[in-house]
């Protein structure tokens, strides 16, 4: 890839010192779903100061700019066609981690995996972990990510005491919930559109081991699935259902519900007690570089779902699982997203408020009856949402679905799901969205006008822009 300096001829934003040019290279980027590639200049500053200089320069020449962490958002939130994408790959130092308090002071490009590796030997774990630990602190704040413990822990930003943010013109500010709740909660869930986070302080979660004591229940249908999830929310810190979304009739919504909590040291087998925090983050296998198109189709996915559902026990209690098994099973296969073939895939995740159970059931009927097969289907209950203007979680039911992108009729089908979601007061997740319209999004996020207002004040020239923000007018 050719490189070119990101140096404008005359920056209009006053700068305290001449910024050092950060080299850039021309790259074509996608999100994890491998759809909608666009080309931009990629810059990888080595420090907050370098990043500030870069932002001053790009703001000065009116080039759109957006941050990028590990690119695990599914579509195009971390890319900006024709603009500059600022990777935090080199802002990856844990500045301090207090073994007594579990307070970690990290640069924004630190991954949750790094935090786990550093924190577990002292008994500290990520307060919230999505289904992959290959996400950065910056990406976790910007999408205000949630995990299997949302019903008790809320989403990621709740555990962040402060962060350093470079505003669109490169000015650094330190933001806390107390001092500037407006900017804090616009940035949490704000998909990188308020500035570039360079550092954050995160409060980790105390654990007694690196193993999770897991109870598994196989359910017969959607009613039982929802009942078990509701009951397990009261008993466990972590819970989720993997659903066989192709099952129909009396088996509609049958699932395997796994729930658990970190094992106490006293519950560990004797051979683990000497080393309760052992954690091996390495991926076990790599996906082949190419999969044939069409490998993931309605028939292969039905077989896989069926086999996996049958294999699960009707009831199993107290099984000790590793962090990788319980939280991040997909991280066990490097580049597993290639399995969908060259066409890539779309994730669709909604949340519907409690009280809209009939709509949740209806969504299962729609998916089961449509030739669009979902390979990974996860149902869970959220607790109270946080004040993030664009934070996704609200108290209710969230369903995540994966579809091969080339599935015929997928667009109109997802539009139908959108209508169901809007009609029942729900919303889709921006970190995964690839096709909602701006008008639909306005109906889903009632605080979007507040977000736009803040953006207009903060970034009147619209410097911060991603392919996602342009499509949705964020
Ligand atoms: C297998 C898998 C499972 C997942 N499971 C879950 C889940 O359970 N729950 C969940 O909530 N999400 C889940 N996700 C989505 C993922 O957690 C989010 O998309 C997360 O934001 C990705 O972090 P990242 O570092 O890769 O950020 P990127 O994908 O690179 O960027 C995501 C957004 O964050 C912004 N951003 C990144 N860094 C910064 C920064 N330093 N400053 C400002 N903005 C920044 C970008 O501009 C972009 O808008 C999953 C993704 C995968 C691939």
Short mmCIF file of C-alpha atoms and ligand atoms in Angstrom, two decimals:
data_model
loop_
_atom_site.label_atom_id
_atom_site.label_comp_id
_atom_site.label_asym_id
_atom_site.label_seq_id
_atom_site.Cartn_x
_atom_site.Cartn_y
_atom_site.Cartn_z
CA UNK A 1 0.00 0.00 0.00
CA UNK A 2 1.36 3.44 -0.81
CA UNK A 3 1.86 5.77 2.10
CA UNK A 4 1.32 9.48 2.11
CA UNK A 5 1.68 12.00 4.89
CA UNK A 6 -1.57 13.30 6.38
CA UNK A 7 -0.29 16.84 6.12
CA UNK A 8 -2.59 19.57 4.85
CA UNK A 9 -1.18 22.67 3.25
CA UNK A 10 -2.72 25.17 5.70
CA UNK A 11 -4.46 23.95 8.81
CA UNK A 12 -7.12 26.49 9.74
CA UNK A 13 -7.37 25.28 13.33
CA UNK A 14 -4.76 27.05 15.42
CA UNK A 15 -2.24 24.60 16.77
CA UNK A 16 0.01 25.10 19.76
CA UNK A 17 2.92 23.46 18.00
CA UNK A 18 3.46 22.17 14.50
CA UNK A 19 2.01 18.65 14.62
CA UNK A 20 4.26 15.80 13.62
CA UNK A 21 2.79 14.23 10.51
CA UNK A 22 1.52 10.71 11.16
CA UNK A 23 2.15 8.50 8.14
CA UNK A 24 -0.95 7.08 6.53
CA UNK A 25 -1.55 4.28 4.08
CA UNK A 26 -4.42 3.79 1.68
CA UNK A 27 -6.48 0.81 2.79
CA UNK A 28 -9.79 -0.81 2.02
CA UNK A 29 -11.69 -1.60 5.19
CA UNK A 30 -14.78 -3.54 6.19
CA UNK A 31 -16.27 -4.46 9.52
CA UNK A 32 -16.36 -8.00 10.90
CA UNK A 33 -19.22 -8.96 8.57
CA UNK A 34 -16.97 -8.34 5.53
CA UNK A 35 -19.52 -6.37 3.57
CA UNK A 36 -19.53 -2.77 2.29
CA UNK A 37 -15.76 -2.18 1.81
CA UNK A 38 -14.58 1.41 1.41
CA UNK A 39 -11.19 3.00 0.98
CA UNK A 40 -9.63 5.54 3.31
CA UNK A 41 -6.28 6.74 4.63
CA UNK A 42 -5.35 4.74 7.71
CA UNK A 43 -3.25 6.50 10.35
CA UNK A 44 -1.88 4.77 13.44
CA UNK A 45 -0.64 7.41 15.90
CA UNK A 46 1.72 6.21 18.61
CA UNK A 47 0.54 8.62 21.31
CA UNK A 48 -2.36 10.84 22.30
CA UNK A 49 -0.28 13.84 21.25
CA UNK A 50 0.30 12.43 17.80
CA UNK A 51 -3.41 11.68 17.52
CA UNK A 52 -4.24 15.25 18.56
CA UNK A 53 -1.92 16.62 15.90
CA UNK A 54 -3.51 14.40 13.32
CA UNK A 55 -7.01 15.56 14.24
CA UNK A 56 -5.94 19.21 14.07
CA UNK A 57 -4.60 18.65 10.61
CA UNK A 58 -7.57 16.72 9.29
CA UNK A 59 -10.02 19.21 10.79
CA UNK A 60 -8.03 21.98 9.13
CA UNK A 61 -8.41 20.52 5.69
CA UNK A 62 -12.00 19.39 6.19
CA UNK A 63 -11.27 15.68 5.74
CA UNK A 64 -13.71 13.34 7.46
CA UNK A 65 -12.16 11.27 10.22
CA UNK A 66 -13.28 8.38 12.43
CA UNK A 67 -11.64 6.16 15.05
CA UNK A 68 -11.10 2.43 14.64
CA UNK A 69 -10.29 -0.13 17.30
CA UNK A 70 -10.09 -3.81 16.41
CA UNK A 71 -12.76 -3.59 13.70
CA UNK A 72 -15.15 -5.97 15.50
CA UNK A 73 -18.23 -3.88 14.84
CA UNK A 74 -20.09 -5.80 12.20
CA UNK A 75 -20.56 -3.23 9.49
CA UNK A 76 -19.15 0.19 8.70
CA UNK A 77 -19.05 2.14 11.96
CA UNK A 78 -15.25 2.25 11.95
CA UNK A 79 -14.62 3.21 8.35
CA UNK A 80 -15.03 6.46 6.43
CA UNK A 81 -14.90 6.43 2.64
CA UNK A 82 -12.41 8.98 1.32
CA UNK A 83 -11.51 10.12 4.84
CA UNK A 84 -8.95 9.32 7.50
CA UNK A 85 -9.43 6.34 9.80
CA UNK A 86 -7.46 6.65 13.03
CA UNK A 87 -6.46 3.25 14.34
CA UNK A 88 -5.73 2.94 18.04
CA UNK A 89 -3.54 -0.13 17.46
CA UNK A 90 -0.48 1.63 18.92
CA UNK A 91 -2.34 3.23 21.83
CA UNK A 92 -2.25 -0.13 23.52
CA UNK A 93 -0.57 0.32 26.88
CA UNK A 94 -2.12 -0.45 30.24
CA UNK A 95 -0.72 2.52 32.17
CA UNK A 96 -1.59 1.10 35.56
CA UNK A 97 -3.73 -1.59 37.15
CA UNK A 98 -4.16 -1.39 40.90
CA UNK A 99 -4.19 -4.98 42.23
CA UNK A 100 -6.03 -3.79 45.37
CA UNK A 101 -8.87 -1.80 43.79
CA UNK A 102 -9.04 -3.27 40.28
CA UNK A 103 -8.90 0.19 38.73
CA UNK A 104 -7.23 0.06 35.34
CA UNK A 105 -5.91 3.10 33.56
CA UNK A 106 -5.57 2.20 29.90
CA UNK A 107 -4.90 3.67 26.53
CA UNK A 108 -7.90 3.35 24.27
CA UNK A 109 -6.46 0.64 22.03
CA UNK A 110 -5.99 -1.82 24.90
CA UNK A 111 -8.13 -4.88 24.22
CA UNK A 112 -10.36 -6.60 26.72
CA UNK A 113 -8.12 -9.63 26.27
CA UNK A 114 -5.10 -7.59 27.39
CA UNK A 115 -7.07 -6.44 30.43
CA UNK A 116 -8.00 -10.02 31.27
CA UNK A 117 -4.41 -11.22 30.93
CA UNK A 118 -3.20 -8.40 33.18
CA UNK A 119 -6.08 -8.46 35.66
CA UNK A 120 -6.80 -12.14 36.23
CA UNK A 121 -3.59 -12.97 38.12
CA UNK A 122 -4.79 -10.42 40.71
CA UNK A 123 -8.42 -11.63 40.63
CA UNK A 124 -9.86 -8.96 38.30
CA UNK A 125 -11.96 -9.49 35.18
CA UNK A 126 -13.57 -7.19 32.61
CA UNK A 127 -16.72 -5.70 34.16
CA UNK A 128 -18.64 -6.37 30.94
CA UNK A 129 -17.51 -8.62 28.13
CA UNK A 130 -19.15 -8.92 24.72
CA UNK A 131 -19.09 -12.24 22.83
CA UNK A 132 -15.53 -11.51 21.77
CA UNK A 133 -12.66 -10.17 23.88
CA UNK A 134 -11.00 -8.79 20.76
CA UNK A 135 -12.49 -5.35 21.27
CA UNK A 136 -10.70 -2.23 22.45
CA UNK A 137 -11.58 -0.05 25.41
CA UNK A 138 -12.32 2.76 22.94
CA UNK A 139 -14.65 0.52 20.91
CA UNK A 140 -16.30 -0.79 24.08
CA UNK A 141 -17.12 2.75 25.22
CA UNK A 142 -18.09 4.02 21.77
CA UNK A 143 -20.62 1.17 21.33
CA UNK A 144 -21.37 1.01 25.08
CA UNK A 145 -21.14 -2.75 24.72
CA UNK A 146 -23.16 -5.22 26.75
CA UNK A 147 -22.51 -8.78 27.89
CA UNK A 148 -24.30 -11.74 29.40
CA UNK A 149 -24.42 -9.85 32.69
CA UNK A 150 -26.34 -6.81 31.46
CA UNK A 151 -29.27 -7.60 33.76
CA UNK A 152 -27.01 -7.01 36.79
CA UNK A 153 -24.07 -4.95 35.53
CA UNK A 154 -25.53 -2.74 32.78
CA UNK A 155 -23.35 -1.84 29.84
CA UNK A 156 -19.66 -0.98 29.64
CA UNK A 157 -19.76 2.78 30.21
CA UNK A 158 -21.26 2.27 33.66
CA UNK A 159 -17.86 0.92 34.74
CA UNK A 160 -15.82 3.76 33.26
CA UNK A 161 -14.80 6.49 35.72
CA UNK A 162 -13.25 8.84 33.19
CA UNK A 163 -11.82 9.03 29.71
CA UNK A 164 -9.62 11.37 27.73
CA UNK A 165 -11.25 12.53 24.55
CA UNK A 166 -9.79 14.45 21.63
CA UNK A 167 -12.52 16.72 20.34
CA UNK A 168 -12.96 17.01 16.57
CA UNK A 169 -10.35 19.79 16.31
CA UNK A 170 -7.84 17.81 18.39
CA UNK A 171 -8.41 19.61 21.74
CA UNK A 172 -7.96 17.16 24.63
CA UNK A 173 -10.56 16.97 27.42
CA UNK A 174 -10.92 14.62 30.35
CA UNK A 175 -14.54 13.57 30.76
CA UNK A 176 -16.23 12.10 33.82
CA UNK A 177 -19.85 11.22 34.46
CA UNK A 178 -19.97 13.78 37.25
CA UNK A 179 -18.28 16.76 35.60
CA UNK A 180 -19.70 16.52 32.11
CA UNK A 181 -22.55 14.01 31.98
CA UNK A 182 -23.70 15.42 28.62
CA UNK A 183 -20.44 14.66 26.82
CA UNK A 184 -19.89 11.44 28.77
CA UNK A 185 -23.24 9.95 27.78
CA UNK A 186 -23.05 11.22 24.21
CA UNK A 187 -19.67 9.51 23.82
CA UNK A 188 -20.81 6.27 25.48
CA UNK A 189 -22.69 4.64 22.61
CA UNK A 190 -21.84 7.58 20.33
CA UNK A 191 -19.95 5.41 17.83
CA UNK A 192 -16.85 7.60 17.72
CA UNK A 193 -18.79 10.68 16.63
CA UNK A 194 -17.93 12.97 19.55
CA UNK A 195 -14.16 12.53 19.35
CA UNK A 196 -11.29 10.12 19.67
CA UNK A 197 -10.95 8.45 23.07
CA UNK A 198 -7.27 8.10 23.87
CA UNK A 199 -7.38 6.81 27.48
CA UNK A 200 -9.90 5.54 30.00
CA UNK A 201 -10.13 4.46 33.61
CA UNK A 202 -12.12 1.26 34.01
CA UNK A 203 -13.28 -0.42 37.22
CA UNK A 204 -12.74 -4.16 36.90
CA UNK A 205 -14.82 -6.90 38.49
CA UNK A 206 -13.52 -9.01 41.37
CA UNK A 207 -13.52 -12.78 40.69
CA UNK A 208 -12.25 -15.73 42.71
CA UNK A 209 -11.15 -17.80 39.74
CA UNK A 210 -10.92 -17.85 35.97
CA UNK A 211 -13.55 -20.58 35.70
CA UNK A 212 -17.29 -20.18 35.44
CA UNK A 213 -19.69 -22.59 37.17
CA UNK A 214 -22.31 -23.10 34.47
CA UNK A 215 -25.81 -24.56 34.57
CA UNK A 216 -27.35 -25.60 31.27
CA UNK A 217 -31.04 -26.06 30.56
CA UNK A 218 -32.46 -27.24 27.25
CA UNK A 219 -35.87 -25.73 26.58
CA UNK A 220 -38.63 -27.10 24.37
CA UNK A 221 -40.07 -23.90 22.93
CA UNK A 222 -40.02 -20.11 23.04
CA UNK A 223 -42.34 -19.85 26.06
CA UNK A 224 -40.13 -22.10 28.13
CA UNK A 225 -37.03 -20.29 26.87
CA UNK A 226 -38.37 -16.93 28.00
CA UNK A 227 -39.55 -18.32 31.31
CA UNK A 228 -36.16 -19.89 32.06
CA UNK A 229 -34.30 -16.71 31.08
CA UNK A 230 -36.53 -14.64 33.38
CA UNK A 231 -36.00 -17.05 36.26
CA UNK A 232 -32.25 -17.29 35.69
CA UNK A 233 -31.88 -13.49 35.67
CA UNK A 234 -32.78 -13.62 39.34
CA UNK A 235 -30.31 -16.37 40.19
CA UNK A 236 -27.22 -15.88 38.05
CA UNK A 237 -24.83 -13.10 37.15
CA UNK A 238 -24.53 -14.28 33.54
CA UNK A 239 -27.19 -15.85 31.37
CA UNK A 240 -28.01 -16.27 27.68
CA UNK A 241 -29.97 -18.57 25.36
CA UNK A 242 -28.64 -19.98 22.09
CA UNK A 243 -31.73 -20.63 20.02
CA UNK A 244 -32.42 -23.06 17.21
CA UNK A 245 -34.12 -20.46 15.13
CA UNK A 246 -35.05 -22.83 12.32
CA UNK A 247 -37.23 -25.01 14.56
CA UNK A 248 -40.91 -24.50 13.84
CA UNK A 249 -44.35 -25.43 15.18
CA UNK A 250 -44.31 -26.70 18.75
CA UNK A 251 -40.50 -26.43 18.83
CA UNK A 252 -40.39 -22.77 17.82
CA UNK A 253 -37.73 -20.97 19.84
CA UNK A 254 -36.28 -24.08 21.46
CA UNK A 255 -32.97 -23.17 22.99
CA UNK A 256 -30.06 -24.06 25.19
CA UNK A 257 -29.88 -21.64 28.11
CA UNK A 258 -26.50 -21.35 29.80
CA UNK A 259 -26.20 -19.41 33.03
CA UNK A 260 -23.44 -19.10 35.54
CA UNK A 261 -21.17 -17.19 37.83
CA UNK A 262 -17.44 -17.18 38.39
CA UNK A 263 -16.54 -20.21 40.49
CA UNK A 264 -15.47 -19.55 44.05
CA UNK A 265 -12.03 -20.84 44.92
CA UNK A 266 -13.58 -23.36 47.32
CA UNK A 267 -15.58 -24.87 44.41
CA UNK A 268 -12.53 -25.55 42.26
CA UNK A 269 -11.19 -29.07 41.84
CA UNK A 270 -8.08 -29.57 44.02
CA UNK A 271 -5.69 -29.48 41.04
CA UNK A 272 -6.96 -26.01 40.03
CA UNK A 273 -6.82 -24.48 43.48
CA UNK A 274 -3.10 -23.81 43.27
CA UNK A 275 -3.62 -21.80 40.10
CA UNK A 276 -7.21 -20.51 40.13
CA UNK A 277 -6.62 -17.68 37.66
CA UNK A 278 -4.93 -19.65 34.86
CA UNK A 279 -6.17 -18.26 31.56
CA UNK A 280 -5.00 -19.23 28.09
CA UNK A 281 -6.24 -16.68 25.58
CA UNK A 282 -4.78 -18.29 22.47
CA UNK A 283 -7.07 -19.22 19.59
CA UNK A 284 -7.13 -22.93 19.05
CA UNK A 285 -7.70 -23.21 15.31
CA UNK A 286 -7.68 -20.87 12.38
CA UNK A 287 -10.41 -20.79 9.76
CA UNK A 288 -9.13 -21.61 6.26
CA UNK A 289 -8.48 -18.45 4.24
CA UNK A 290 -11.39 -19.10 1.90
CA UNK A 291 -14.70 -20.91 2.19
CA UNK A 292 -16.79 -21.71 -0.87
CA UNK A 293 -19.77 -19.44 -1.40
CA UNK A 294 -23.03 -21.04 -0.33
CA UNK A 295 -21.50 -23.28 2.34
CA UNK A 296 -23.78 -21.64 4.88
CA UNK A 297 -27.25 -22.28 3.57
CA UNK A 298 -30.62 -23.15 5.05
CA UNK A 299 -29.84 -26.90 4.94
CA UNK A 300 -26.36 -26.84 6.44
CA UNK A 301 -27.47 -24.39 9.11
CA UNK A 302 -30.53 -26.48 9.97
CA UNK A 303 -28.30 -29.55 10.37
CA UNK A 304 -25.81 -27.67 12.53
CA UNK A 305 -28.56 -26.23 14.74
CA UNK A 306 -30.24 -29.61 15.07
CA UNK A 307 -27.01 -31.44 15.94
CA UNK A 308 -26.00 -28.81 18.45
CA UNK A 309 -29.42 -28.73 20.12
CA UNK A 310 -29.58 -32.53 20.36
CA UNK A 311 -26.09 -32.73 21.82
CA UNK A 312 -26.94 -30.35 24.68
CA UNK A 313 -28.01 -32.01 27.92
CA UNK A 314 -31.60 -31.50 29.12
CA UNK A 315 -30.14 -30.26 32.38
CA UNK A 316 -26.55 -30.01 33.61
CA UNK A 317 -25.44 -28.24 36.74
CA UNK A 318 -22.16 -26.91 38.03
CA UNK A 319 -20.05 -27.56 34.95
CA UNK A 320 -16.80 -25.62 35.15
CA UNK A 321 -16.10 -23.79 31.92
CA UNK A 322 -13.15 -21.64 30.93
CA UNK A 323 -13.60 -17.97 30.11
CA UNK A 324 -13.12 -18.82 26.44
CA UNK A 325 -15.77 -21.54 26.50
CA UNK A 326 -18.35 -19.52 28.35
CA UNK A 327 -17.82 -15.96 27.13
CA UNK A 328 -15.99 -16.14 23.83
CA UNK A 329 -16.54 -19.46 22.06
CA UNK A 330 -16.15 -17.84 18.65
CA UNK A 331 -12.72 -16.46 19.55
CA UNK A 332 -11.55 -20.09 19.54
CA UNK A 333 -11.56 -20.00 15.74
CA UNK A 334 -9.41 -17.26 14.29
CA UNK A 335 -11.19 -15.33 11.53
CA UNK A 336 -14.34 -17.38 11.94
CA UNK A 337 -16.17 -14.69 9.98
CA UNK A 338 -14.71 -16.21 6.80
CA UNK A 339 -17.02 -19.17 7.18
CA UNK A 340 -19.77 -17.18 5.45
CA UNK A 341 -17.73 -17.13 2.25
CA UNK A 342 -16.76 -14.14 0.14
CA UNK A 343 -20.22 -12.54 0.41
CA UNK A 344 -19.84 -11.97 4.15
CA UNK A 345 -22.71 -11.76 6.57
CA UNK A 346 -25.06 -9.37 8.30
CA UNK A 347 -25.79 -9.33 11.98
CA UNK A 348 -29.13 -8.08 13.11
CA UNK A 349 -29.75 -7.38 16.79
CA UNK A 350 -32.85 -5.86 18.26
CA UNK A 351 -34.10 -5.13 21.74
CA UNK A 352 -37.83 -5.11 22.48
CA UNK A 353 -39.11 -3.77 25.81
CA UNK A 354 -40.61 -6.05 28.43
CA UNK A 355 -44.31 -6.37 27.67
CA UNK A 356 -43.61 -6.99 23.98
CA UNK A 357 -43.22 -10.77 24.43
CA UNK A 358 -45.73 -11.45 21.64
CA UNK A 359 -43.51 -9.47 19.26
CA UNK A 360 -40.46 -11.51 20.33
CA UNK A 361 -42.42 -14.68 19.59
CA UNK A 362 -43.51 -13.20 16.26
CA UNK A 363 -39.90 -12.46 15.34
CA UNK A 364 -39.03 -16.14 15.88
CA UNK A 365 -41.95 -17.12 13.63
CA UNK A 366 -40.76 -14.71 10.95
CA UNK A 367 -37.18 -15.99 11.05
CA UNK A 368 -38.20 -19.67 11.17
CA UNK A 369 -40.55 -19.18 8.22
CA UNK A 370 -38.15 -17.29 6.01
CA UNK A 371 -35.48 -18.80 3.78
CA UNK A 372 -32.90 -16.59 5.51
CA UNK A 373 -31.09 -18.93 7.93
CA UNK A 374 -29.44 -17.51 11.02
CA UNK A 375 -26.40 -19.47 12.13
CA UNK A 376 -25.74 -17.89 15.52
CA UNK A 377 -28.94 -16.86 17.30
CA UNK A 378 -28.80 -15.49 20.81
CA UNK A 379 -31.68 -14.37 23.04
CA UNK A 380 -31.14 -12.55 26.31
CA UNK A 381 -32.80 -10.13 28.70
CA UNK A 382 -31.39 -6.69 29.36
CA UNK A 383 -31.73 -4.83 32.64
CA UNK A 384 -32.17 -1.06 32.83
CA UNK A 385 -30.41 0.88 30.09
CA UNK A 386 -27.96 3.64 30.94
CA UNK A 387 -28.26 7.33 30.03
CA UNK A 388 -26.21 7.04 26.80
CA UNK A 389 -28.04 9.04 24.13
CA UNK A 390 -27.44 6.31 21.56
CA UNK A 391 -26.76 3.40 23.91
CA UNK A 392 -28.52 0.35 22.61
CA UNK A 393 -29.73 -1.53 25.71
CA UNK A 394 -33.14 -0.85 27.22
CA UNK A 395 -34.87 -3.14 29.69
CA UNK A 396 -36.26 -5.96 27.58
CA UNK A 397 -35.50 -8.85 25.25
CA UNK A 398 -32.59 -8.74 22.87
CA UNK A 399 -32.20 -11.11 19.94
CA UNK A 400 -29.05 -11.33 17.80
CA UNK A 401 -29.14 -13.07 14.43
CA UNK A 402 -26.44 -13.80 11.79
CA UNK A 403 -27.40 -14.10 8.12
CA UNK A 404 -25.22 -14.83 5.09
CA UNK A 405 -25.33 -11.47 3.30
CA UNK A 406 -26.20 -12.97 -0.07
CA UNK A 407 -29.36 -14.67 1.19
CA UNK A 408 -32.05 -13.83 -1.39
CA UNK A 409 -34.74 -11.55 -0.03
CA UNK A 410 -32.75 -10.67 3.10
CA UNK A 411 -33.20 -6.89 2.77
CA UNK A 412 -37.01 -6.85 2.61
CA UNK A 413 -37.11 -9.49 5.34
CA UNK A 414 -35.01 -7.37 7.70
CA UNK A 415 -37.16 -4.34 6.83
CA UNK A 416 -40.10 -6.38 8.07
CA UNK A 417 -38.30 -7.15 11.30
CA UNK A 418 -37.50 -3.44 11.63
CA UNK A 419 -41.18 -2.59 11.38
CA UNK A 420 -42.03 -5.13 14.05
CA UNK A 421 -39.34 -3.68 16.29
CA UNK A 422 -40.39 -0.05 15.74
CA UNK A 423 -44.08 -0.85 16.22
CA UNK A 424 -43.30 -2.31 19.64
CA UNK A 425 -40.96 0.37 20.95
CA UNK A 426 -37.67 -1.42 20.22
CA UNK A 427 -34.46 -0.58 18.41
CA UNK A 428 -31.53 -2.15 16.55
CA UNK A 429 -27.87 -2.02 17.59
CA UNK A 430 -25.68 0.49 15.75
CA UNK A 431 -22.54 -1.62 16.19
CA UNK A 432 -24.19 -4.27 14.06
CA UNK A 433 -26.55 -2.38 11.81
CA UNK A 434 -25.90 -2.47 8.07
CA UNK A 435 -29.12 -1.36 6.48
CA UNK A 436 -31.62 0.52 8.64
CA UNK A 437 -32.84 3.79 7.15
CA UNK A 438 -32.35 7.17 8.83
CA UNK A 439 -36.13 7.49 9.22
CA UNK A 440 -36.39 4.12 10.95
CA UNK A 441 -33.54 4.95 13.28
CA UNK A 442 -35.22 8.18 14.35
CA UNK A 443 -38.22 6.15 15.46
CA UNK A 444 -35.99 3.79 17.41
CA UNK A 445 -33.78 6.27 19.26
CA UNK A 446 -35.90 9.04 20.83
CA UNK A 447 -32.81 10.90 22.05
CA UNK A 448 -31.25 11.08 18.59
CA UNK A 449 -32.21 14.80 18.24
CA UNK A 450 -30.24 15.56 21.44
CA UNK A 451 -27.28 13.67 20.04
CA UNK A 452 -27.44 15.59 16.77
CA UNK A 453 -27.70 18.89 18.62
CA UNK A 454 -24.63 18.12 20.71
CA UNK A 455 -22.76 17.02 17.60
CA UNK A 456 -23.66 20.23 15.79
CA UNK A 457 -22.21 22.27 18.67
CA UNK A 458 -19.15 20.10 19.13
CA UNK A 459 -18.32 19.50 15.50
CA UNK A 460 -19.98 22.22 13.38
CA UNK A 461 -17.87 21.29 10.35
CA UNK A 462 -18.84 17.63 10.59
CA UNK A 463 -15.24 16.45 10.75
CA UNK A 464 -16.11 13.23 12.54
CA UNK A 465 -17.95 11.02 10.10
CA UNK A 466 -18.18 7.32 9.35
CA UNK A 467 -19.93 5.43 6.60
CA UNK A 468 -22.51 4.51 9.26
CA UNK A 469 -23.06 8.12 10.37
CA UNK A 470 -23.48 9.31 6.80
CA UNK A 471 -26.12 6.69 6.03
CA UNK A 472 -28.05 7.37 9.21
CA UNK A 473 -27.48 11.11 9.51
CA UNK A 474 -26.13 10.70 13.04
C1 LIG B 1 -17.93 -12.26 17.69
C2 LIG B 1 -18.48 -10.95 18.14
C3 LIG B 1 -19.30 -10.92 19.23
C4 LIG B 1 -19.80 -9.71 19.69
N1 LIG B 1 -20.62 -9.73 20.78
C5 LIG B 1 -21.08 -8.57 21.27
C6 LIG B 1 -21.84 -8.55 22.45
O1 LIG B 1 -22.11 -9.59 23.05
N2 LIG B 1 -22.24 -7.35 22.94
C7 LIG B 1 -21.91 -6.18 22.32
O2 LIG B 1 -22.30 -5.12 22.82
N3 LIG B 1 -21.20 -6.16 21.18
C8 LIG B 1 -20.77 -7.32 20.65
N4 LIG B 1 -20.00 -7.31 19.52
C9 LIG B 1 -19.71 -6.02 18.89
C10 LIG B 1 -18.45 -5.34 19.46
O3 LIG B 1 -18.35 -5.54 20.85
C11 LIG B 1 -18.53 -3.84 19.22
O4 LIG B 1 -18.76 -3.56 17.87
C12 LIG B 1 -17.25 -3.09 19.64
O5 LIG B 1 -17.49 -1.71 19.48
C13 LIG B 1 -16.05 -3.47 18.82
O6 LIG B 1 -14.89 -2.85 19.36
P1 LIG B 1 -13.65 -2.52 18.42
O7 LIG B 1 -12.52 -2.12 19.26
O8 LIG B 1 -13.43 -3.62 17.45
O9 LIG B 1 -14.20 -1.22 17.67
P2 LIG B 1 -14.41 -0.95 16.11
O10 LIG B 1 -15.29 -1.98 15.54
O11 LIG B 1 -13.11 -0.72 15.47
O12 LIG B 1 -15.23 0.43 16.21
C14 LIG B 1 -16.55 0.42 16.70
C15 LIG B 1 -17.02 1.86 16.95
O13 LIG B 1 -16.24 2.41 17.99
C16 LIG B 1 -15.62 3.60 17.57
N5 LIG B 1 -14.33 3.65 18.24
C17 LIG B 1 -13.38 2.69 18.31
N6 LIG B 1 -12.32 3.12 19.01
C18 LIG B 1 -12.62 4.38 19.41
C19 LIG B 1 -11.91 5.38 20.12
N7 LIG B 1 -10.68 5.16 20.61
N8 LIG B 1 -12.51 6.56 20.33
C20 LIG B 1 -13.75 6.81 19.86
N9 LIG B 1 -14.45 5.92 19.15
C21 LIG B 1 -13.89 4.71 18.92
C22 LIG B 1 -15.51 3.48 16.06
O14 LIG B 1 -15.45 4.76 15.45
C23 LIG B 1 -16.80 2.75 15.73
O15 LIG B 1 -17.85 3.66 15.64
C24 LIG B 1 -19.48 -8.49 19.03
C25 LIG B 1 -18.64 -8.52 17.91
C26 LIG B 1 -18.14 -9.74 17.47
C27 LIG B 1 -17.23 -9.76 16.26
#
